Short mmCIF file of C-alpha atoms and ligand atoms in Angstrom, two decimals:
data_model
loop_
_atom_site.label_atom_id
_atom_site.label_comp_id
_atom_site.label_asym_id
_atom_site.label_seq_id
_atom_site.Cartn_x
_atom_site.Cartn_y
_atom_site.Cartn_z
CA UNK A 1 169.34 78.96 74.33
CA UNK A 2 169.83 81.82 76.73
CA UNK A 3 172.88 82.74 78.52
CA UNK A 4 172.55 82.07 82.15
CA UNK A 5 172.37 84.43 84.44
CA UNK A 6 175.12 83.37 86.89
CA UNK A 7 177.48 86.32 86.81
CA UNK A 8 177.01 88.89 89.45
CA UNK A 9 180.92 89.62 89.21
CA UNK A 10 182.61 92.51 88.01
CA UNK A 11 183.90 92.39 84.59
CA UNK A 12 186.76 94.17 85.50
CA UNK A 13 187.85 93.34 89.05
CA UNK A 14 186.22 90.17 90.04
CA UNK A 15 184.40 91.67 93.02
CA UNK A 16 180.87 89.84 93.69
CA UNK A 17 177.46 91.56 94.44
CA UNK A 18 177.71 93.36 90.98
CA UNK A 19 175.05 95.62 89.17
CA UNK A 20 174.37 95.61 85.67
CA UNK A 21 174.34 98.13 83.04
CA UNK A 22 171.39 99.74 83.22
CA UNK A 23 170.93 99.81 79.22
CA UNK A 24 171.84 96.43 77.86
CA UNK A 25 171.38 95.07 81.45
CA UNK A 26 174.39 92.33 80.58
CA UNK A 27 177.31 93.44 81.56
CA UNK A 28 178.51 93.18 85.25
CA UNK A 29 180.23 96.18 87.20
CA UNK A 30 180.76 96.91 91.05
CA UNK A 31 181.15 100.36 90.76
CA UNK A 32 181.02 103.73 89.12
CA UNK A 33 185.03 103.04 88.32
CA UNK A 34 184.64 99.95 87.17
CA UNK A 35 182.00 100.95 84.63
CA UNK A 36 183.91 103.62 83.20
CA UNK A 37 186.84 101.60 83.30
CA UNK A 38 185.24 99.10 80.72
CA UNK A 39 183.13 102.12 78.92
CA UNK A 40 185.86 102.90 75.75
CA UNK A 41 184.99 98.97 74.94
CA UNK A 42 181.80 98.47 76.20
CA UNK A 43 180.44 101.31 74.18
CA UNK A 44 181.14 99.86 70.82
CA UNK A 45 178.55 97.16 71.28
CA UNK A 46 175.96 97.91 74.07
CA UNK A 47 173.65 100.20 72.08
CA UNK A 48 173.65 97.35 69.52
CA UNK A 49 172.79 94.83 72.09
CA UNK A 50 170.16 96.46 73.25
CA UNK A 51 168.36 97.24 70.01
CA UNK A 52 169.01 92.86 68.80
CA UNK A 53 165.70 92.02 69.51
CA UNK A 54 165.69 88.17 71.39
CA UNK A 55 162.17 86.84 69.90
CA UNK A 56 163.50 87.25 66.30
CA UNK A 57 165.73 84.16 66.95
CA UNK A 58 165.20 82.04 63.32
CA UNK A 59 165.19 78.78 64.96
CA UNK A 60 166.35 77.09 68.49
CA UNK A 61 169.40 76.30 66.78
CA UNK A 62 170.75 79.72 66.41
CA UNK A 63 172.59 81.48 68.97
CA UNK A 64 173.26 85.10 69.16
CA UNK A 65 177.11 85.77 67.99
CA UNK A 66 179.20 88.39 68.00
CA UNK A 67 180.67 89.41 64.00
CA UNK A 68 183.83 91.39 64.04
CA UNK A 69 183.84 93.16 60.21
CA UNK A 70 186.99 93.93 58.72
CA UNK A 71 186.17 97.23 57.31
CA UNK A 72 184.08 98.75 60.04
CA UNK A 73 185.20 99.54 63.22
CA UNK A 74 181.68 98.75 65.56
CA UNK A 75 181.14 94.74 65.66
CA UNK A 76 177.41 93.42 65.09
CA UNK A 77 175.56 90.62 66.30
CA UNK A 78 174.28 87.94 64.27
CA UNK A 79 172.76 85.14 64.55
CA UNK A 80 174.88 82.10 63.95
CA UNK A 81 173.44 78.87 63.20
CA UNK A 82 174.57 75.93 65.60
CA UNK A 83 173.29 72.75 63.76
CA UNK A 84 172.44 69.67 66.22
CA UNK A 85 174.96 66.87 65.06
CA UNK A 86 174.21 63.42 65.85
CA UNK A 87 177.19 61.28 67.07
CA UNK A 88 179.39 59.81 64.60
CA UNK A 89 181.35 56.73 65.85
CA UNK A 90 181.19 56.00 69.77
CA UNK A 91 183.96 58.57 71.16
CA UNK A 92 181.49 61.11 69.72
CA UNK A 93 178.60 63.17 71.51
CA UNK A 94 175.62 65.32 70.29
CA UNK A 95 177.04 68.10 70.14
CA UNK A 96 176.05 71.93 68.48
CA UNK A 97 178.42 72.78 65.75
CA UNK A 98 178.24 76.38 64.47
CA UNK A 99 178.41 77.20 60.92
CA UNK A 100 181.31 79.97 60.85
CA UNK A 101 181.73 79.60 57.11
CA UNK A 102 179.40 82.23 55.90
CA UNK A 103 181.32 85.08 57.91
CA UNK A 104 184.53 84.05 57.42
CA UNK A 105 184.63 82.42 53.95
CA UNK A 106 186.33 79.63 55.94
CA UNK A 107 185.60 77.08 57.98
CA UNK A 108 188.01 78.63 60.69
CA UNK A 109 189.82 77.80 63.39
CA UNK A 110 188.36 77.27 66.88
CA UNK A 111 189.84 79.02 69.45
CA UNK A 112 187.89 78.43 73.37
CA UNK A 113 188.79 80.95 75.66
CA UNK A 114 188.00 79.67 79.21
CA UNK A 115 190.15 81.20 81.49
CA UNK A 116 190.90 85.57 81.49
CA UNK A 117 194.62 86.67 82.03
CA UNK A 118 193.76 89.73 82.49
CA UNK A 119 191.69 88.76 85.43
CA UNK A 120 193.60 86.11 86.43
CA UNK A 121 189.59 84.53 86.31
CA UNK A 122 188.60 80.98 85.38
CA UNK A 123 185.58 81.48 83.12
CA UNK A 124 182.36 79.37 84.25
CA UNK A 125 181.12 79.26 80.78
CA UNK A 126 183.18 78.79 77.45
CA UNK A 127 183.89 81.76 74.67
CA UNK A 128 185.22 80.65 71.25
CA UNK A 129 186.57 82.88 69.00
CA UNK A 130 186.58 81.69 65.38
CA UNK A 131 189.38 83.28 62.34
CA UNK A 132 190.10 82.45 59.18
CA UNK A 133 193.77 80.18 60.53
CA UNK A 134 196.06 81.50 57.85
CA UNK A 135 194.75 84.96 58.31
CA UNK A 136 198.58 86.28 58.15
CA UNK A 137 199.19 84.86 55.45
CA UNK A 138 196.19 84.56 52.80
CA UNK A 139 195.85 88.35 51.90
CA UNK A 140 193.25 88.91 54.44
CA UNK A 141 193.05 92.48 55.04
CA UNK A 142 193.64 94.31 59.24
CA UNK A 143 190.19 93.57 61.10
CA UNK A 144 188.90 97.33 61.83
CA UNK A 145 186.67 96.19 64.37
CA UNK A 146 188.90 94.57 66.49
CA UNK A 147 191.31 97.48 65.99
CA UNK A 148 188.94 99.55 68.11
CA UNK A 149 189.15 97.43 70.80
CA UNK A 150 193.30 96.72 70.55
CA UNK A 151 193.40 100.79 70.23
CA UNK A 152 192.03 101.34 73.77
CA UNK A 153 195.74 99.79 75.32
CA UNK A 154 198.97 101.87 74.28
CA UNK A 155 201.80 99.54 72.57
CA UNK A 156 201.99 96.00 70.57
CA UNK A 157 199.40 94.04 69.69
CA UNK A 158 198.60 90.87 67.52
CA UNK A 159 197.97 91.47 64.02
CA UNK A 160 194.40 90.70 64.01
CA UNK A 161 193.62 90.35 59.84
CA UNK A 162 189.85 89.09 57.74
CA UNK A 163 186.24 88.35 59.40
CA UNK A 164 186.64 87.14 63.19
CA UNK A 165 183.38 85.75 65.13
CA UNK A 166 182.96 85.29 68.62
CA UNK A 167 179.86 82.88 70.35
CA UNK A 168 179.02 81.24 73.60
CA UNK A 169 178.78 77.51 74.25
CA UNK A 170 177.49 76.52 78.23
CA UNK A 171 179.60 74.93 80.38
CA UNK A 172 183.63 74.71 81.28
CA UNK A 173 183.93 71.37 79.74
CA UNK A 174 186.97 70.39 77.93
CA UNK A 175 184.88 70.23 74.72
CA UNK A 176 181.35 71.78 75.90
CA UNK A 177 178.40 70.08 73.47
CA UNK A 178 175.88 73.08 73.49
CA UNK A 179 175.98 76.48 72.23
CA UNK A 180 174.64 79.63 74.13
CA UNK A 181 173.66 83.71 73.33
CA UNK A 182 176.94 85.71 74.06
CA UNK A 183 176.53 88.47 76.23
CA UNK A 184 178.47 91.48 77.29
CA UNK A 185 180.51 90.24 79.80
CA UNK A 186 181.71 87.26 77.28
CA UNK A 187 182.49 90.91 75.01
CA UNK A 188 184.80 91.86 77.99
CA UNK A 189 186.55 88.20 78.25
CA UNK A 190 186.82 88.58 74.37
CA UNK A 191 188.27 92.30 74.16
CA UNK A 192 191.02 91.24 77.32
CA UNK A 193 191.89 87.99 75.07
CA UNK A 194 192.73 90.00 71.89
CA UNK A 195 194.12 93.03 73.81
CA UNK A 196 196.58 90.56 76.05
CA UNK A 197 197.44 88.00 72.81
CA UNK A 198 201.19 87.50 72.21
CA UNK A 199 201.99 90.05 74.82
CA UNK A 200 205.22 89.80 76.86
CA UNK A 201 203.78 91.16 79.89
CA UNK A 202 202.94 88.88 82.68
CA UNK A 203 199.40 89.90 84.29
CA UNK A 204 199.27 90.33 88.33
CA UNK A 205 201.38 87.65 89.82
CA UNK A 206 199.82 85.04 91.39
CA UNK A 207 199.95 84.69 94.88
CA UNK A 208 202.15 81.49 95.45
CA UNK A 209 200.77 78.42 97.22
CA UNK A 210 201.18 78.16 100.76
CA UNK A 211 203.73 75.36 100.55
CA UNK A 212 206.06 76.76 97.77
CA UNK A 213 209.00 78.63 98.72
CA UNK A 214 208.90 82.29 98.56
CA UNK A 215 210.84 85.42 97.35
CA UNK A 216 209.71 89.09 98.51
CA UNK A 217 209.76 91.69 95.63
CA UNK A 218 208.24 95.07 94.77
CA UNK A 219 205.97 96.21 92.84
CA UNK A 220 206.69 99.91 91.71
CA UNK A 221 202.86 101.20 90.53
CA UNK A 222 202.66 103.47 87.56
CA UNK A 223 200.53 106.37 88.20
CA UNK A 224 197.33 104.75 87.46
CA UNK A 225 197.75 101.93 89.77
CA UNK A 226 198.55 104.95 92.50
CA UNK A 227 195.64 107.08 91.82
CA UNK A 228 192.87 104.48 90.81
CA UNK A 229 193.58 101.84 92.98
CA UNK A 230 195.58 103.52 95.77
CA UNK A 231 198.57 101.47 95.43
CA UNK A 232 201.76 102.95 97.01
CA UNK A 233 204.11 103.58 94.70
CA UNK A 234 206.64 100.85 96.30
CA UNK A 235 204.39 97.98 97.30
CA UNK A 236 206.01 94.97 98.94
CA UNK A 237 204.98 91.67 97.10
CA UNK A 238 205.49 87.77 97.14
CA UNK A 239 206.58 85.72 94.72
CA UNK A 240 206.83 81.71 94.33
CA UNK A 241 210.16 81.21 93.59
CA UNK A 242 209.22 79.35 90.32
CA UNK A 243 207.97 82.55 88.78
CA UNK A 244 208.09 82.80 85.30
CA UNK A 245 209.98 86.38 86.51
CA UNK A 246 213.17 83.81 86.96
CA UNK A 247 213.13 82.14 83.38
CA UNK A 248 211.86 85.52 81.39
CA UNK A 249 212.90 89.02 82.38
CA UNK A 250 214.84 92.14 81.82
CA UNK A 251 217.81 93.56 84.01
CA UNK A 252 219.37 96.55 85.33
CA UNK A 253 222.74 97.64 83.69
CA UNK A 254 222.67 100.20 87.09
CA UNK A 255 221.82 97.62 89.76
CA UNK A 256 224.33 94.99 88.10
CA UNK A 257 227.34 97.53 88.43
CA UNK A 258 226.27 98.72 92.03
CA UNK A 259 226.09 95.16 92.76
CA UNK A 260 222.68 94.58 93.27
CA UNK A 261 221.63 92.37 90.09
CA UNK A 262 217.49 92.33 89.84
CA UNK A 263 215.25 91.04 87.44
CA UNK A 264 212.03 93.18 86.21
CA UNK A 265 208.73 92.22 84.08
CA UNK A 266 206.19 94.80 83.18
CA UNK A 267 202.94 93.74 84.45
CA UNK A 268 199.51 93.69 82.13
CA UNK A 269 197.54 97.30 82.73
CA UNK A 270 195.03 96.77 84.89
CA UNK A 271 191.45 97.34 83.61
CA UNK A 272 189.92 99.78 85.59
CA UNK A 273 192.55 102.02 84.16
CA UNK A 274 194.10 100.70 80.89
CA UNK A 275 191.38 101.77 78.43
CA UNK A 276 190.47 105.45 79.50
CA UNK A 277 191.61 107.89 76.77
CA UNK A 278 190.43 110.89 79.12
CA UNK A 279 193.88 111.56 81.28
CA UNK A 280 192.17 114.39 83.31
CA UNK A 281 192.02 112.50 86.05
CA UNK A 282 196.33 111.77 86.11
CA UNK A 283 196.31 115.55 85.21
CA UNK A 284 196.99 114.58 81.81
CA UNK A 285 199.79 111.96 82.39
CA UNK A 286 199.37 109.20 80.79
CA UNK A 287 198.35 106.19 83.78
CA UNK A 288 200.89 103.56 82.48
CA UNK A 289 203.77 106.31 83.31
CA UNK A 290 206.64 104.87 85.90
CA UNK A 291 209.24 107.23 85.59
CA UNK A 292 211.25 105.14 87.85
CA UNK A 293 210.96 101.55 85.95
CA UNK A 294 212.14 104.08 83.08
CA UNK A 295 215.36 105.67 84.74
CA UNK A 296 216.25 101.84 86.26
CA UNK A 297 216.62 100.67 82.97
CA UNK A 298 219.55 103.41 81.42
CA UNK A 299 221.45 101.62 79.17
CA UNK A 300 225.67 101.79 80.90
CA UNK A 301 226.34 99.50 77.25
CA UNK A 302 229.42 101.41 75.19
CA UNK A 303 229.60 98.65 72.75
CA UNK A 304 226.22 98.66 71.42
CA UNK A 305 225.50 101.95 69.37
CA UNK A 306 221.46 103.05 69.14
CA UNK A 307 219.06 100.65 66.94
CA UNK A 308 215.99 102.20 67.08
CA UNK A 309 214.35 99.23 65.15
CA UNK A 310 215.04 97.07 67.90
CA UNK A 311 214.50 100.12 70.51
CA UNK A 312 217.90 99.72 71.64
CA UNK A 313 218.91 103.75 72.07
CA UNK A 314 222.73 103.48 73.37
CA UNK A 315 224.50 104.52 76.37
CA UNK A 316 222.34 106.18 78.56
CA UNK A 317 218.87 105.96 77.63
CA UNK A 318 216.46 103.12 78.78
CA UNK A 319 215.60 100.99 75.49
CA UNK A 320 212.20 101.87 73.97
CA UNK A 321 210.10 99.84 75.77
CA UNK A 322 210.71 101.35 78.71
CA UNK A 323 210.48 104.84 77.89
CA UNK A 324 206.51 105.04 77.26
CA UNK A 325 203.73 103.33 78.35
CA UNK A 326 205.48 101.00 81.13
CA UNK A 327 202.79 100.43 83.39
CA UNK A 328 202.90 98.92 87.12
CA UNK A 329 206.96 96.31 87.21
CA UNK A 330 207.62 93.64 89.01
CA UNK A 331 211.32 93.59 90.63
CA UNK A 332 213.10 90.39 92.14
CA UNK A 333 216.44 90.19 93.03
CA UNK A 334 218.52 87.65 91.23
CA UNK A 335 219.95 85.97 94.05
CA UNK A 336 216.28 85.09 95.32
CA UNK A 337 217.12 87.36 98.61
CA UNK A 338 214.12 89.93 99.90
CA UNK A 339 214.24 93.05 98.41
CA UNK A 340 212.23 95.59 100.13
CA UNK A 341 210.05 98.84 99.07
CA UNK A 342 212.34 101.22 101.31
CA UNK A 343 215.26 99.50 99.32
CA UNK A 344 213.89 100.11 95.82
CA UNK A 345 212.76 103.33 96.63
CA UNK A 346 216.81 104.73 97.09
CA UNK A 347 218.05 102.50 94.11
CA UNK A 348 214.96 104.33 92.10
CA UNK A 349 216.17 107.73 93.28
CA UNK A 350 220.05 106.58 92.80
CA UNK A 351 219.24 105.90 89.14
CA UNK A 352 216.70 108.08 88.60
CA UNK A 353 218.85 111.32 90.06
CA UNK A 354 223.00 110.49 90.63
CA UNK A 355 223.33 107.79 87.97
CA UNK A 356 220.93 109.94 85.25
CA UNK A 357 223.04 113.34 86.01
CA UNK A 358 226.45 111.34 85.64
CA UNK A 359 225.17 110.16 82.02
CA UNK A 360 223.42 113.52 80.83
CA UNK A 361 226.93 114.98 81.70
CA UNK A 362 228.74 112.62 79.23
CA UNK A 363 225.59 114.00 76.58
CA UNK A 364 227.15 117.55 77.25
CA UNK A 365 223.78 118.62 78.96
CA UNK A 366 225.85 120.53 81.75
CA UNK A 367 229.10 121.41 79.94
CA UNK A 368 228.38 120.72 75.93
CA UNK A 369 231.78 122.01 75.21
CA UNK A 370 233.42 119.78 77.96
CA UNK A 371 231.28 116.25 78.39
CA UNK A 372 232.43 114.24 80.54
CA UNK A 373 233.84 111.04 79.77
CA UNK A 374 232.15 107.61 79.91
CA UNK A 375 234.57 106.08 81.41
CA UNK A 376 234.65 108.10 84.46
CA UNK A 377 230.93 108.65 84.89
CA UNK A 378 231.16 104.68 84.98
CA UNK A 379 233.39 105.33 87.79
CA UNK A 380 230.53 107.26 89.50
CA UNK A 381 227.81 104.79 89.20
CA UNK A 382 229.39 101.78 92.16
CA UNK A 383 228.50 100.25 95.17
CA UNK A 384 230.77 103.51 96.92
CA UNK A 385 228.45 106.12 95.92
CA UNK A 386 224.94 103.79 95.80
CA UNK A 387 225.55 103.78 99.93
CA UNK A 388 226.86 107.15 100.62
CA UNK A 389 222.92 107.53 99.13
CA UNK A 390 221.32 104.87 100.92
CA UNK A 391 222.65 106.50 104.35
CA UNK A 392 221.46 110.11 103.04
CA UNK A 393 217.98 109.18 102.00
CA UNK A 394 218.00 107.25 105.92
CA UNK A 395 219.11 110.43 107.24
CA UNK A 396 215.95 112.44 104.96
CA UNK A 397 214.01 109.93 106.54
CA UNK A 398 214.57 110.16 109.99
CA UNK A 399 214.23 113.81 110.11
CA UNK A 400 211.11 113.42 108.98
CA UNK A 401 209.86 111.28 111.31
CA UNK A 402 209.52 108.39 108.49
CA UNK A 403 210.31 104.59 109.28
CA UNK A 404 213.76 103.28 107.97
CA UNK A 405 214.11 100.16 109.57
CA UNK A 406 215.31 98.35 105.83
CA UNK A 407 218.59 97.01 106.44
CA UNK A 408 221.55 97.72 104.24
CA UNK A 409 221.15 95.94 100.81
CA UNK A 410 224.49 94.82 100.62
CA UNK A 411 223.95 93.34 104.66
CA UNK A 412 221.15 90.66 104.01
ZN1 ZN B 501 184.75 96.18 89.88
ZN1 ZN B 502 175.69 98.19 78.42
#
């Protein structure tokens, strides 16, 4: 059966009254941005879809599927036969029960996909995505196909290995009976759920419910949360004070030994942005840059030396996960009080211009002959010389004519 024609929602940012593309007239976009924002994926299927011609369907019991080859990096469609299975004993149902084993040599594992992280989305119609289960482990060789999606998003991804398919089945039932054609927009769901497994990064917090306590935070947005979706680059947020940010984060060595202990998650790139290769736009910058997430993270550690397999680089330097590619972070404080933008905006600039110049003098970058010691820039980097900077960038302000009315972080 065909796909219903329900979604009139943007693939990538859930906005309604979408169009669709005008040449496989599936998948759903609200805008010029949007589109392009999809396009690096999007392309490696939509001429196909187009040209798979409907009426060939072999029999109502095949469905339109989506093959992922191992040694080719486009997918293909297919049509996968979903046999009609009678009930066998009276907990069952008639239910559709596609036959995966000629793709994957395997009778697979199952895997629905019904709600999108990325989009923080509940999905009104179920994707599966079938794999051979021991696909780590059996020899199967890396899946080409799906490493042209996973290659549109810098950094780690799952180890996708052998034949992967991908089909529709109709409804949001816990165990849906029917199969369906997949369409583009299921593509999207399926490229966000391969691009986003095993990944540490939380997506866009939630907005808490209205009855759970609350904690204010920032958000400091990389460059192509500032220029595509006009962000500022300190953007006051709320969290529920349950958020996963309090069970699984990183910290600040800086903020810890000013005083001002905070907890930080890198957040999932957002899609409008994440897959474009073309960086003309961020005048060649890469859009997940954050400079400031980068300096807030120097390592003050003497006791650990650099181990660059674990992307721990020593005194001074952030660890390697926070050099490149860091993308839009979340920042609580650890005692649950409010931080504000105007307050992570001078501990950004602390870190990012006092703290950094104290530690690129113990590197000899000012005096190679005569580095400083650790010990006093240490010294330095306290609570003393983190206000004498608070008061100066309040004093930049004001003769600017720019708001300060943060108070103190030390006061609250
Ligand atoms: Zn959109
Ligand atoms: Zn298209």
């Amino acid at each position: 059966m065909e796909s219903p024609e329900t979604s009139d929602v943007c693939i990538i940012c859930n906005k309604s009254n979408a169009l669709r593309c005008k040449r496989c007239k599936s998948a759903s976009y609200c805008s010029k941005s949007c589109q392009r924002g999809d396009f690096p994926i999007h392309k490696l299927l939509c001429a196909k879809f187009s040209a798979f011609d409907i009426l060939e369907r072999p029999t109502e019991e095949h469905v339109r599927a989506i093959l992922f080859p191992v040694d080719q990096r486009q997918p293909n469609l297919i049509w996968l036969h979903c046999r009609w299975k009678e009930p066998e004993d009276e907990y069952d149902r008639r239910h559709q029960s596609p036959n995966s084993e000629p793709y994957l040599n395997d009778y697979g594992r199952e895997v629905p996909i019904q709600y999108n992280n990325v989009l923080a989305r509940r999905l009104s119609n179920t994707v599966c995505v079938s794999y051979r289960d021991t696909f780590l482990i059996d020899g199967s060789a890396p899946n080409r196909s799906i490493e042209a999606i996973t290659d549109t998003i810098p950094g780690y991804h799952h180890d996708w290995r052998g034949p992967i398919i991908a089909y529709g089945k109709v409804g949001p039932d816990l165990d849906p009976e029917q199969c369906r054609d997949i369409d583009m927009n299921d593509f999207r769901h399926i490229a966000d759920y391969l691009n986003s497994y095993g990944s540490d990064l939380t997506s866009i917090p939630a907005v808490p419910p209205a009855n759970c306590r609350k904690v204010k935070g920032v958000k400091i947005n990389c460059l192509g949360d500032q220029k595509v979706l006009s962000k500022p680059h300190f953007e006051e947020i709320e969290l529920s004070a349950n958020d996963i940010i309090f069970r699984h984060h990183e910290t600040s060595d800086i903020a810890k030994r000013i005083g001002l202990p905070i907890l930080t998650k890198r957040c999932f790139p957002h899609p409008t942005w994440a897959n474009i290769q073309d960086w003309g736009m961020f005048e060649n910058h890469s859009p997940y840059n954050n400079q400031d997430a980068t300096f807030l993270h120097l390592s003050l550690d003497q006791k650990t030396g650099s181990n660059i397999s674990e992307g721990i680089l020593g005194f001074g330097w952030a660890p390697t996960q926070w050099q490149n590619n860091v993308g839009t972070t979340v920042v609580v404080r650890q005692d649950k009080k409010p931080l504000l933008p105007m307050q992570m905006e001078v501990l950004c600039s602390y870190c990012r211009y006092h703290a950094r110049d104290c530690l690129a003098h113990t590197m000899g970058e000012y005096a190679p002959d005569d580095p400083m010691s650790k010990g006093l820039a240490l010294s330095m980097i306290c609570r003393p010389t983190f206000s004498i900077w608070w008061y100066r960038m309040c004093n930049e302000k004001h003769k600017k004519g720019e708001s300060c009315d943060a108070p103190f972080p030390y006061s609250v």
